[in-house]
mmCIF file of C-alpha atoms in Angstrom:
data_model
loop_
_atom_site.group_PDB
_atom_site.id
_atom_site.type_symbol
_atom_site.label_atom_id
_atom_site.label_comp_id
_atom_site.label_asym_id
_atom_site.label_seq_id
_atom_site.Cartn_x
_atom_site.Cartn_y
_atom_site.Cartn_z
ATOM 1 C CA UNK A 1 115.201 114.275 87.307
ATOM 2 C CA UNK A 2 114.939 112.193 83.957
ATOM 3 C CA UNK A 3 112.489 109.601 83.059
ATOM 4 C CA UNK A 4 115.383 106.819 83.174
ATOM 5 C CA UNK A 5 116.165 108.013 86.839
ATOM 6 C CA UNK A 6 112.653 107.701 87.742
ATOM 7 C CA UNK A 7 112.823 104.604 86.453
ATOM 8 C CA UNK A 8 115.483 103.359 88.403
ATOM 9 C CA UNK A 9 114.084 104.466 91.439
ATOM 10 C CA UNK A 10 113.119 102.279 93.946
ATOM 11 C CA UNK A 11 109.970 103.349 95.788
ATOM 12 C CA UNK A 12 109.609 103.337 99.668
ATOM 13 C CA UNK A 13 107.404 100.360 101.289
ATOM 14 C CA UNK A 14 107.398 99.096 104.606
ATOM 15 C CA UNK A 15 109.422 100.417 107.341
ATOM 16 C CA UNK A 16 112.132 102.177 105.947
ATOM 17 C CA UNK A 17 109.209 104.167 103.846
ATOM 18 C CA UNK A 18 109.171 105.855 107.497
ATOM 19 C CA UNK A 19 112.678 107.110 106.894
ATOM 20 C CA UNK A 20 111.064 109.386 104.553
ATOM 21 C CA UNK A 21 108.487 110.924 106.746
ATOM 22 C CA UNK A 22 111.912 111.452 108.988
ATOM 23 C CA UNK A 23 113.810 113.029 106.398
ATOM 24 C CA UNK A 24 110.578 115.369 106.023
ATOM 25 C CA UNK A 25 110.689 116.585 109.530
ATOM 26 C CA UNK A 26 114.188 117.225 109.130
ATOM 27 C CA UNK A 27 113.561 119.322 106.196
ATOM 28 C CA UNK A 28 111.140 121.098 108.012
ATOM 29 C CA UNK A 29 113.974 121.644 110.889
ATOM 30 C CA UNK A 30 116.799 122.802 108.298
ATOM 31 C CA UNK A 31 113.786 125.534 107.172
ATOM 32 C CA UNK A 32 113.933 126.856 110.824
ATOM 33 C CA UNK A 33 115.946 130.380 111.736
ATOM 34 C CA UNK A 34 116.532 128.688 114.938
ATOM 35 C CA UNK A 35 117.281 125.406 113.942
ATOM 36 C CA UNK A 36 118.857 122.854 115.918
ATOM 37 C CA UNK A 37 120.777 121.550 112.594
ATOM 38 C CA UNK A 38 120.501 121.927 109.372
ATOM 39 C CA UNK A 39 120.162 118.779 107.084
ATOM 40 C CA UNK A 40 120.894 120.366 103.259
ATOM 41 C CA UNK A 41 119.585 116.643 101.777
ATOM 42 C CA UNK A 42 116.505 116.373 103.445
ATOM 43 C CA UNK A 43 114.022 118.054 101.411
ATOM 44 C CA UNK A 44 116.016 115.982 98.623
ATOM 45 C CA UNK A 45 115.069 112.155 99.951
ATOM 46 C CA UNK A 46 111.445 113.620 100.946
ATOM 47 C CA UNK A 47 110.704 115.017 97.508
ATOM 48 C CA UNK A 48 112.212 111.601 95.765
ATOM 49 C CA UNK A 49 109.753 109.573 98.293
ATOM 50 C CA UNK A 50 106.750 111.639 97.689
ATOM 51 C CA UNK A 51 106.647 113.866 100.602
ATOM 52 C CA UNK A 52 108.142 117.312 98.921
ATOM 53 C CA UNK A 53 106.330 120.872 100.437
ATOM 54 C CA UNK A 54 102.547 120.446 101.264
ATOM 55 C CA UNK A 55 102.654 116.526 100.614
ATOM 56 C CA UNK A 56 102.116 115.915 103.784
ATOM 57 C CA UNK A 57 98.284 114.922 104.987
ATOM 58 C CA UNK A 58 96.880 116.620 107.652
ATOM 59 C CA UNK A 59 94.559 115.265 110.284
ATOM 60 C CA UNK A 60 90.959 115.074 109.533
ATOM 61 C CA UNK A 61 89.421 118.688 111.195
ATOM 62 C CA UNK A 62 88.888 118.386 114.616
ATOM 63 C CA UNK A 63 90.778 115.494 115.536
ATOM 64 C CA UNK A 64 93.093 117.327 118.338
ATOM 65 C CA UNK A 65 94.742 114.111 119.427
ATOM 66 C CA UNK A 66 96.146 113.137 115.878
ATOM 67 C CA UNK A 67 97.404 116.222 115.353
ATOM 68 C CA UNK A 68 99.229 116.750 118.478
ATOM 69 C CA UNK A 69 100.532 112.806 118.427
ATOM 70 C CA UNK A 70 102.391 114.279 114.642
ATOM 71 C CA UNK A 71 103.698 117.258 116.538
ATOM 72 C CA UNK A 72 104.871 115.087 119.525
ATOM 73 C CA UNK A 73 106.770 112.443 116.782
ATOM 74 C CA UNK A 74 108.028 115.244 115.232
ATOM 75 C CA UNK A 75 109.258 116.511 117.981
ATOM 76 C CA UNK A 76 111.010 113.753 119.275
ATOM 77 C CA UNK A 77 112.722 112.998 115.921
ATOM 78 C CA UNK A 78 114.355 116.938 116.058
ATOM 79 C CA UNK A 79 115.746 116.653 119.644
ATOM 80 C CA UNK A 80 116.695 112.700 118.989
ATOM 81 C CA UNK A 81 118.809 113.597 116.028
ATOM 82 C CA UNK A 82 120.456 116.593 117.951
ATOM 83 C CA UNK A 83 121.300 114.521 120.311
ATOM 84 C CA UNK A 84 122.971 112.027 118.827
ATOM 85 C CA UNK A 85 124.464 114.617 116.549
ATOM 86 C CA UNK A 86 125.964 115.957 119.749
ATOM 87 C CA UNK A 87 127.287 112.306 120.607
ATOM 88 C CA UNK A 88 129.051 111.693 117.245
ATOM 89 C CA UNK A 89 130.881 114.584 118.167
ATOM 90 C CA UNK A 90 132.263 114.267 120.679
ATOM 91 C CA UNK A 91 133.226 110.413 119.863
ATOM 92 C CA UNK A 92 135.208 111.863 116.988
ATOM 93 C CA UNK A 93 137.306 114.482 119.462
ATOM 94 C CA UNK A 94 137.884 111.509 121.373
ATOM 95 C CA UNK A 95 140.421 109.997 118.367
ATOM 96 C CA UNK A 96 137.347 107.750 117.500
ATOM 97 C CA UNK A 97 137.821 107.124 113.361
ATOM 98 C CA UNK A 98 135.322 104.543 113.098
ATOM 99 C CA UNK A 99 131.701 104.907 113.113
ATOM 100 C CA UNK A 100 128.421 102.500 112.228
ATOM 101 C CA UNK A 101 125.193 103.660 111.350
ATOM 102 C CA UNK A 102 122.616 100.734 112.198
ATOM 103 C CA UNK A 103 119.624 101.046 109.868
ATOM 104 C CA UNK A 104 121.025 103.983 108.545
ATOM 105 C CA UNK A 105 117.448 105.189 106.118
ATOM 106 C CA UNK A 106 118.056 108.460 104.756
ATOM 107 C CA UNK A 107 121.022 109.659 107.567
ATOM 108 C CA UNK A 108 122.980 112.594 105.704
ATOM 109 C CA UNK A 109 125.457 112.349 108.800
ATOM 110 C CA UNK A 110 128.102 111.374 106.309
ATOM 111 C CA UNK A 111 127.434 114.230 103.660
ATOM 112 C CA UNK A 112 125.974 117.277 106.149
ATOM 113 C CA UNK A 113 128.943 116.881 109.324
ATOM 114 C CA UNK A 114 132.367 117.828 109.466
ATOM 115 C CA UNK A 115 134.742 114.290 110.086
ATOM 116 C CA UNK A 116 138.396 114.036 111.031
ATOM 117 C CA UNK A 117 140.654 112.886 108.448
ATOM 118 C CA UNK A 118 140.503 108.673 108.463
ATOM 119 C CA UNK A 119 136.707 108.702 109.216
ATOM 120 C CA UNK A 120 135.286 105.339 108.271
ATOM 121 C CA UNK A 121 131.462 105.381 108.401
ATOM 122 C CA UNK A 122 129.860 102.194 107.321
ATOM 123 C CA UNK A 123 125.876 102.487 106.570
ATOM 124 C CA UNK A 124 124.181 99.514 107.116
ATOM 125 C CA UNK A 125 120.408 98.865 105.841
ATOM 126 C CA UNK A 126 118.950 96.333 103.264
ATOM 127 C CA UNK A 127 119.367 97.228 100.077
ATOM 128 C CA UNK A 128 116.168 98.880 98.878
ATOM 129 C CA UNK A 129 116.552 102.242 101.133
ATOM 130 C CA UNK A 130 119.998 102.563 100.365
ATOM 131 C CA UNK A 131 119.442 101.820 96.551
ATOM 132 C CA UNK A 132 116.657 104.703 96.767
ATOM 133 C CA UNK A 133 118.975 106.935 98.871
ATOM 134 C CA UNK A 134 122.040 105.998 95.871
ATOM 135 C CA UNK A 135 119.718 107.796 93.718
ATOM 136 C CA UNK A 136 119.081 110.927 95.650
ATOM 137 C CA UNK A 137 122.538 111.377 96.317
ATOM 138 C CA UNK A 138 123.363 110.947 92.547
ATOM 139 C CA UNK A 139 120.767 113.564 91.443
ATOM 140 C CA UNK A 140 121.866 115.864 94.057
ATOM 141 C CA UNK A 141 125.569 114.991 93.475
ATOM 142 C CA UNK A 142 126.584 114.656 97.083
ATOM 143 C CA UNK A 143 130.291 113.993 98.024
ATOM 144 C CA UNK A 144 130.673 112.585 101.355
ATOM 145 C CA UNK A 145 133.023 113.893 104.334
ATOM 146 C CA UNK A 146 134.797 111.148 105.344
ATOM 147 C CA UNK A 147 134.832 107.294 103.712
ATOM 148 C CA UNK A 148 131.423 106.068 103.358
ATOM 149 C CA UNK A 149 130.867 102.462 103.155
ATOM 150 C CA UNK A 150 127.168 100.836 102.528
ATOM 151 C CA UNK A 151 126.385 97.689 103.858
ATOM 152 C CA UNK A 152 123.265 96.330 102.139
ATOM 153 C CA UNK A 153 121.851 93.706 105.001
ATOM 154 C CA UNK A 154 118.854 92.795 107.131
ATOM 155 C CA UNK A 155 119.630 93.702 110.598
ATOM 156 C CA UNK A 156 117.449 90.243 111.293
ATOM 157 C CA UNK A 157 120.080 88.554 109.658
ATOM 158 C CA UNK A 158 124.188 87.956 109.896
ATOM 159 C CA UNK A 159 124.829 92.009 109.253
ATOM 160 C CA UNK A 160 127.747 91.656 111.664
ATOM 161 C CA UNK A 161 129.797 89.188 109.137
ATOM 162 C CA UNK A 162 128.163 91.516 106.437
ATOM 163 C CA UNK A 163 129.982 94.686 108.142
ATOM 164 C CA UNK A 164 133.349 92.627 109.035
ATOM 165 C CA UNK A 165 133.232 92.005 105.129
ATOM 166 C CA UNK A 166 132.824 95.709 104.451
ATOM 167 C CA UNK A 167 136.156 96.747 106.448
ATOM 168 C CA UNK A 168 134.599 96.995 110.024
ATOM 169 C CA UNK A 169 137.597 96.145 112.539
ATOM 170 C CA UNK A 170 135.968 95.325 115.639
ATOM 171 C CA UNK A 171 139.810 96.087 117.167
ATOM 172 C CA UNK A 172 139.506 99.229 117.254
ATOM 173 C CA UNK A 173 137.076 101.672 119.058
ATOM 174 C CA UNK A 174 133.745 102.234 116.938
ATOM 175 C CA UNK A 175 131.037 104.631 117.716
ATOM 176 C CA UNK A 176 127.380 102.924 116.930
ATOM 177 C CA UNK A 177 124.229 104.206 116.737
ATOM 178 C CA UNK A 178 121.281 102.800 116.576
ATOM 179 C CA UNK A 179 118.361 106.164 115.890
ATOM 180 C CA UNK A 180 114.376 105.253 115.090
ATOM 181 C CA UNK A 181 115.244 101.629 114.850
ATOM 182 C CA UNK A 182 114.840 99.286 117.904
ATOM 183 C CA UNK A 183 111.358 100.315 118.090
ATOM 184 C CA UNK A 184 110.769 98.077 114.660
ATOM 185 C CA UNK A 185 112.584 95.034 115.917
ATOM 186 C CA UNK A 186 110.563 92.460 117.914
ATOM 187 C CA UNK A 187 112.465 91.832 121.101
ATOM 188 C CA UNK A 188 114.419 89.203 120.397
ATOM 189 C CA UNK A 189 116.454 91.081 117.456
ATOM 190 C CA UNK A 190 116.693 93.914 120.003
ATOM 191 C CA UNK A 191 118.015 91.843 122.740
ATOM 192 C CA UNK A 192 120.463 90.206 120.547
ATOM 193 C CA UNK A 193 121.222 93.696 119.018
ATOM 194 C CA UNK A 194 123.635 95.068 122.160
ATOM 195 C CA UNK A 195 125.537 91.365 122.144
ATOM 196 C CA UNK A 196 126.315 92.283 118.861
ATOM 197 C CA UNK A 197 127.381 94.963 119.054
ATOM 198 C CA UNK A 198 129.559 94.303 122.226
ATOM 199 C CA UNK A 199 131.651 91.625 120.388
ATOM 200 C CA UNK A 200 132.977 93.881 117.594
ATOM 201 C CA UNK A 201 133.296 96.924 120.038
ATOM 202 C CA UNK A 202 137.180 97.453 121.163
ATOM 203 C CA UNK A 203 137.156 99.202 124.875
ATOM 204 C CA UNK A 204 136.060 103.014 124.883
ATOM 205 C CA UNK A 205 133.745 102.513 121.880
ATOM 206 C CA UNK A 206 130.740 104.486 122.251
ATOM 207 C CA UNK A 207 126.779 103.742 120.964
ATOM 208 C CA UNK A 208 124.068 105.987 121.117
ATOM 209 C CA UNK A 209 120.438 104.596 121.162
ATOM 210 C CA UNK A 210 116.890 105.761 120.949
ATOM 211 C CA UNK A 211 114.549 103.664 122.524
ATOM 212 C CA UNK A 212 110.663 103.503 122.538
ATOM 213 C CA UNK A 213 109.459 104.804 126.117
ATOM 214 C CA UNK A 214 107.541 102.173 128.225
ATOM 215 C CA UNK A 215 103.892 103.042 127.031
ATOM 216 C CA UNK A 216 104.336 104.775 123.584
ATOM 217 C CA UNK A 217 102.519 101.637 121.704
ATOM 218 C CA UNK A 218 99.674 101.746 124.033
ATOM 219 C CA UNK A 219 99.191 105.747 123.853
ATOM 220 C CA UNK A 220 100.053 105.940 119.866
ATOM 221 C CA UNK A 221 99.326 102.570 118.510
ATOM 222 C CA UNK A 222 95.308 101.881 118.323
ATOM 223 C CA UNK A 223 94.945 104.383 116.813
ATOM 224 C CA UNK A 224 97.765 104.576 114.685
ATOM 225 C CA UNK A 225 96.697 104.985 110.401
ATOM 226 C CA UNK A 226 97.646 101.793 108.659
ATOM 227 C CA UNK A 227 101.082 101.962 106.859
ATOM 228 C CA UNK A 228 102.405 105.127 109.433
ATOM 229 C CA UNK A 229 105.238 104.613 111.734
ATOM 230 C CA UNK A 230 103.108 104.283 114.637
ATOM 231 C CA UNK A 231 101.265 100.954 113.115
ATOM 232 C CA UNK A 232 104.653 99.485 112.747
ATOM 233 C CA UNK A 233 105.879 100.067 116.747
ATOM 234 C CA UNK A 234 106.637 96.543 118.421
ATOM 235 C CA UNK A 235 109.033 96.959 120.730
ATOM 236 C CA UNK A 236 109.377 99.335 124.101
ATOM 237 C CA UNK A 237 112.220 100.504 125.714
ATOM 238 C CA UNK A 238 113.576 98.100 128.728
ATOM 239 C CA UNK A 239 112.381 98.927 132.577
ATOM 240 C CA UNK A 240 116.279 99.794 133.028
ATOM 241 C CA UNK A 241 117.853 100.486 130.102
ATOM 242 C CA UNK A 242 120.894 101.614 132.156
ATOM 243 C CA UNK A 243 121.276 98.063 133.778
ATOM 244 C CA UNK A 244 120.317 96.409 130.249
ATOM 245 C CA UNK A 245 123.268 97.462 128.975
ATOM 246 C CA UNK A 246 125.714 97.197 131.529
ATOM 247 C CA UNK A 247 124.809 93.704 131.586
ATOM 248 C CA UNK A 248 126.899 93.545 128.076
ATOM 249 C CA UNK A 249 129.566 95.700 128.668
ATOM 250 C CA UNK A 250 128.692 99.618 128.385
ATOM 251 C CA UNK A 251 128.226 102.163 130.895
ATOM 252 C CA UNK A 252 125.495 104.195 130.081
ATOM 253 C CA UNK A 253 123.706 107.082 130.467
ATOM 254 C CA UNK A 254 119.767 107.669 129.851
ATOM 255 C CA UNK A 255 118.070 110.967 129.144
ATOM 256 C CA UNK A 256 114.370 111.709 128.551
ATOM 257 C CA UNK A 257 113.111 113.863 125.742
ATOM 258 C CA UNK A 258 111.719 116.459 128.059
ATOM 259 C CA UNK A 259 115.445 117.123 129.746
ATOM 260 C CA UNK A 260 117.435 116.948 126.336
ATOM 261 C CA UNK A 261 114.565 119.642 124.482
ATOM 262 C CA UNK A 262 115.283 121.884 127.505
ATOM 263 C CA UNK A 263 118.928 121.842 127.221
ATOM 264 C CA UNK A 264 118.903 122.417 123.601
ATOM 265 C CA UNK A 265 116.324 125.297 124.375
ATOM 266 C CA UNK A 266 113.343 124.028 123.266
ATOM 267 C CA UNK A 267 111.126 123.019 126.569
ATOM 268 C CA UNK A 268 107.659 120.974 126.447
ATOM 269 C CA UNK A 269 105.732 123.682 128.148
ATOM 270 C CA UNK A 270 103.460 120.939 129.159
ATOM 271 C CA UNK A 271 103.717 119.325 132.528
ATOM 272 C CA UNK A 272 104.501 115.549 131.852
ATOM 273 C CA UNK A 273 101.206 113.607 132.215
ATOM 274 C CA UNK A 274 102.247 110.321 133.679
ATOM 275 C CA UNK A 275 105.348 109.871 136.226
ATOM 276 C CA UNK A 276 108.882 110.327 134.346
ATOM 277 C CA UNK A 277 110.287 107.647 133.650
ATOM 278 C CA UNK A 278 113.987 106.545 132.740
ATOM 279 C CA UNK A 279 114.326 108.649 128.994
ATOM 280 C CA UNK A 280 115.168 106.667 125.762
ATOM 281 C CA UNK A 281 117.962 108.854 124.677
ATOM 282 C CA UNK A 282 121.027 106.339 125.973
ATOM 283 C CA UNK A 283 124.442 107.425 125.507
ATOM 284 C CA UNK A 284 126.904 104.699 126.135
ATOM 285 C CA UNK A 285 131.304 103.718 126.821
ATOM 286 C CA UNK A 286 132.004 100.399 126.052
ATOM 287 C CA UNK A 287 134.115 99.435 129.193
#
């Protein structure tokens, strides 16, 4: 990389700086003989945000709980991004040509999957993640599988007129999804999020979601490091996420972690600690 594209480089700050730490664990994945996917840009956006091989801290000696709270995040991001992976899928063999990325960070979805012909995929995040990712991509010299579309916009503010002024046709089926994000959003952006959504989503449109399970502040938050993802949690995952959403439209389907990692053939050999409770993997039909 030159000294001019260093230059140009925005540097990661806030919450999307967790997109980073993301992309790193994806890396990590790729690196895997067994892996679940295989993200080729990864190690790319992780390098560029300071997180390239053996960046990456490790909890002070001794301190069992921090390090198994990283494995368990880490965790969750793998099976969470197969999963949705999995649900993009089969959207697309279901004629579906339009899909939306909602605080789209460092997703390679558009560069690392095979799309139909006429796949739109509109990437929506402010501008400073997807200026930094714009520079990645340019170093790397990615080309794209299907049209992609960024749409620089706070997700706090009008990003629906901002991705109807992009080309999003709300007449037509979409598939949305929504990965690591609700979790940042205080609750009223999150309960405004799904009556978004439902107004620009023709019938059969699909979403997939990741929500925060009831409890994950409490467990990971205290004692979360300043500046890490954990620090930056503020909203949990409704009692009935099932019934949230049908109240706007979607029929919906929720999975927990522990069922989707079996499936995919990686089990928690650990018997759950607390009752289980309704997952915050949500796959969705917009009726």
């Amino acid at each position: 990389m030159t000294d001019e594209q260093e230059h140009e480089r925005v540097r990661p700050s806030g919450v999307w700086a967790t997109a980073v730490g993301v992309a790193r664990v994806r890396a990590l994945e790729t690196e895997r003989e067994n892996a679940l996917f295989r993200d080729p840009l990864a190690q790319a956006f992780a390098t560029a945000g300071g997180l390239g091989p053996g960046a990456l801290s490790s909890p002070p000696p001794g301190d069992e709980a921090a390090r198994r709270r990283r494995l368990g995040v880490a965790f969750s991001i793998v099976i969470r991004t197969k999963f949705l992976d999995d649900l993009l899928r089969h959207a697309v063999a279901s004629a579906i040509r339009q899909v939306v990325l909602l605080g789209a960070g460092m997703d390679s979805r558009a560069f690392r999957m095979n799309w139909p012909a006429g796949t739109r995929l509109f990437e929506v995040d402010t501008a400073e993640p997807l200026d930094f990712k714009a520079s990645v991509l340019r170093q790397e010299r990615a080309v794209a599988r299907c049209e992609r579309i960024t749409v620089p916009v706070d997700l706090r503010a009008d990003w629906p007129g901002a991705l109807t002024g992009a080309g999003h046709d709300p007449a037509v089926p979409t598939v949305w999804i929504a990965e690591g994000l609700l979790i940042y959003l205080p609750e009223d952006a999150v309960e405004l999020l799904p009556a978004r959504i439902s107004a620009r989503s023709a019938a059969g449109s699909r979403m997939g979601l990741t929500l925060g399970s009831r409890g994950v502040i409490e467990r990971f938050g205290p004692d979360a490091t300043p500046g890490s993802a954990a620090s930056m949690w503020v909203s949990e995952m409704p009692d009935d996420p099932v019934g949230w959403l049908a109240g706007h439209g979607w029929e919906a389907d929720s999975h927990t972690l522990r069922e989707r990692a079996a499936a995919y053939g990686r089990p928690i050999s650990t018997p759950p600690q607390r009752e289980e409770r309704p997952g915050g993997l949500i796959s969705a039909v917009r009726r």
